[in-house]
């Protein structure tokens, strides 16, 4: 027997493990990073009920208001009646129905790619992608691959990269400063010719700032360096662009992104599920190689049917997208007129900057008292001194809802000396 390490810690019995876990939770409470869940009575929507009180919802990703939309509910019901509740299987055993294939085709058509593959979530899809692609040596030896990743990319991209790096030892990571295209461009130039495979990975829209990556630059760079461009459109599909086709549409490069990942759990119905869209040969490969796809259950039929309906609605007409854009413009303009400082932009995520964490906590609590459901973000989620309330506007809002929220903002902002 060899000892693991001469400096290893003493054995933790179950009692001491649970007691250590308890201390961690206490620390989270003390540092005000403990996440509290406020239960909503009834359904998600532009307004929700909390403890019997009607509140304007400014904290959901329900950008198009589809989470409780009559057409989506109806489609989910029909899906349930026609296809049942679940498939009790993964896709390749007996878990594929026509609606799953139709939904995949619909997603690909909408996003301007050749093909698409569903996953149980975008988290799973992102984790799957890097390992499936770079975990494969394609019969070669003595190579290195590299992933260029924005420092503020979503946790699922970070975790996906971590998994493949641990599994392969052949994958390098260059995390470039957030949205610093110059640094990214320079790194790809410095590394030119040194790697077998290069992937550039970015969120289309970043959820803490509500800003988007300038994809026209990314497309050019990926072309120049022969790199695969991977864009996570979770906060963008159904949101950005005149027809809701996301950041590529916004940047004039629709149909030019190599790989798009996204979620069905935000604008596109808000239930759950994710996808990867791209070249057919890559999607076919993922069907063979993605571990979360191979070893985890099929998307439930009611969700597949309702998500399909969400894409069809957007393809038919863009009125919900236009309403979302109009609501967003209205809120952004009026909150500034009240004297609040926001991060400028066009996305329905509107960070209202309040400075200190304590102010953000007090404000969100007082706003809930005034009938506005909103969440604060503070260090370590965002830099110190940049605490904010993150407002998220929806097509489910009417101007009258936004007006009620603005009135509450004015009252609470004055009371706490923010404006
Ligand atoms: C929300 C989000 C995800 C996770 O989506 P799920 O389908 O809920 O797993 C992944 N990436 C980004 C950028 C997101 O905003």
CSV table of C-alpha atoms and ligand atoms in Angstrom, one decimal, residues 121-124 126 154 156 203 205 207 232 234-235 263-266 273-274, ligand 1:
chain,number,residue,atom,x,y,z
A,121,UNK,CA,-30.7,21.5,-22.0
A,122,UNK,CA,-28.3,24.0,-23.5
A,123,UNK,CA,-26.0,23.3,-20.5
A,124,UNK,CA,-25.8,19.6,-21.7
A,126,UNK,CA,-22.5,22.9,-24.6
A,154,UNK,CA,-21.7,31.1,-19.7
A,156,UNK,CA,-21.8,25.6,-19.4
A,203,UNK,CA,-21.9,33.9,-26.0
A,205,UNK,CA,-25.5,37.8,-25.8
A,207,UNK,CA,-26.5,37.9,-19.5
A,232,UNK,CA,-24.2,30.4,-27.7
A,234,UNK,CA,-29.4,31.3,-25.5
A,235,UNK,CA,-30.3,34.9,-24.7
A,263,UNK,CA,-31.9,26.9,-25.3
A,264,UNK,CA,-35.7,26.2,-25.5
A,265,UNK,CA,-35.9,27.4,-21.9
A,266,UNK,CA,-35.9,31.2,-22.5
A,273,UNK,CA,-34.3,21.7,-23.8
A,274,UNK,CA,-31.3,22.8,-25.8
B,1,LIG,C1,-29.3,29.9,-19.9
B,1,LIG,C2,-28.1,29.7,-20.7
B,1,LIG,C3,-27.7,28.3,-20.8
B,1,LIG,C4,-28.3,27.2,-20.2
B,1,LIG,O1,-29.5,26.9,-20.8
B,1,LIG,P1,-30.4,25.6,-20.3
B,1,LIG,O2,-31.1,25.2,-21.5
B,1,LIG,O3,-31.3,26.2,-19.2
B,1,LIG,O4,-29.4,24.6,-19.8
B,1,LIG,C5,-26.5,28.1,-21.6
B,1,LIG,N1,-25.9,29.2,-22.2
B,1,LIG,C6,-26.3,30.5,-22.0
B,1,LIG,C7,-25.5,31.6,-22.6
B,1,LIG,C8,-27.4,30.7,-21.2
B,1,LIG,O5,-27.8,32.0,-21.0
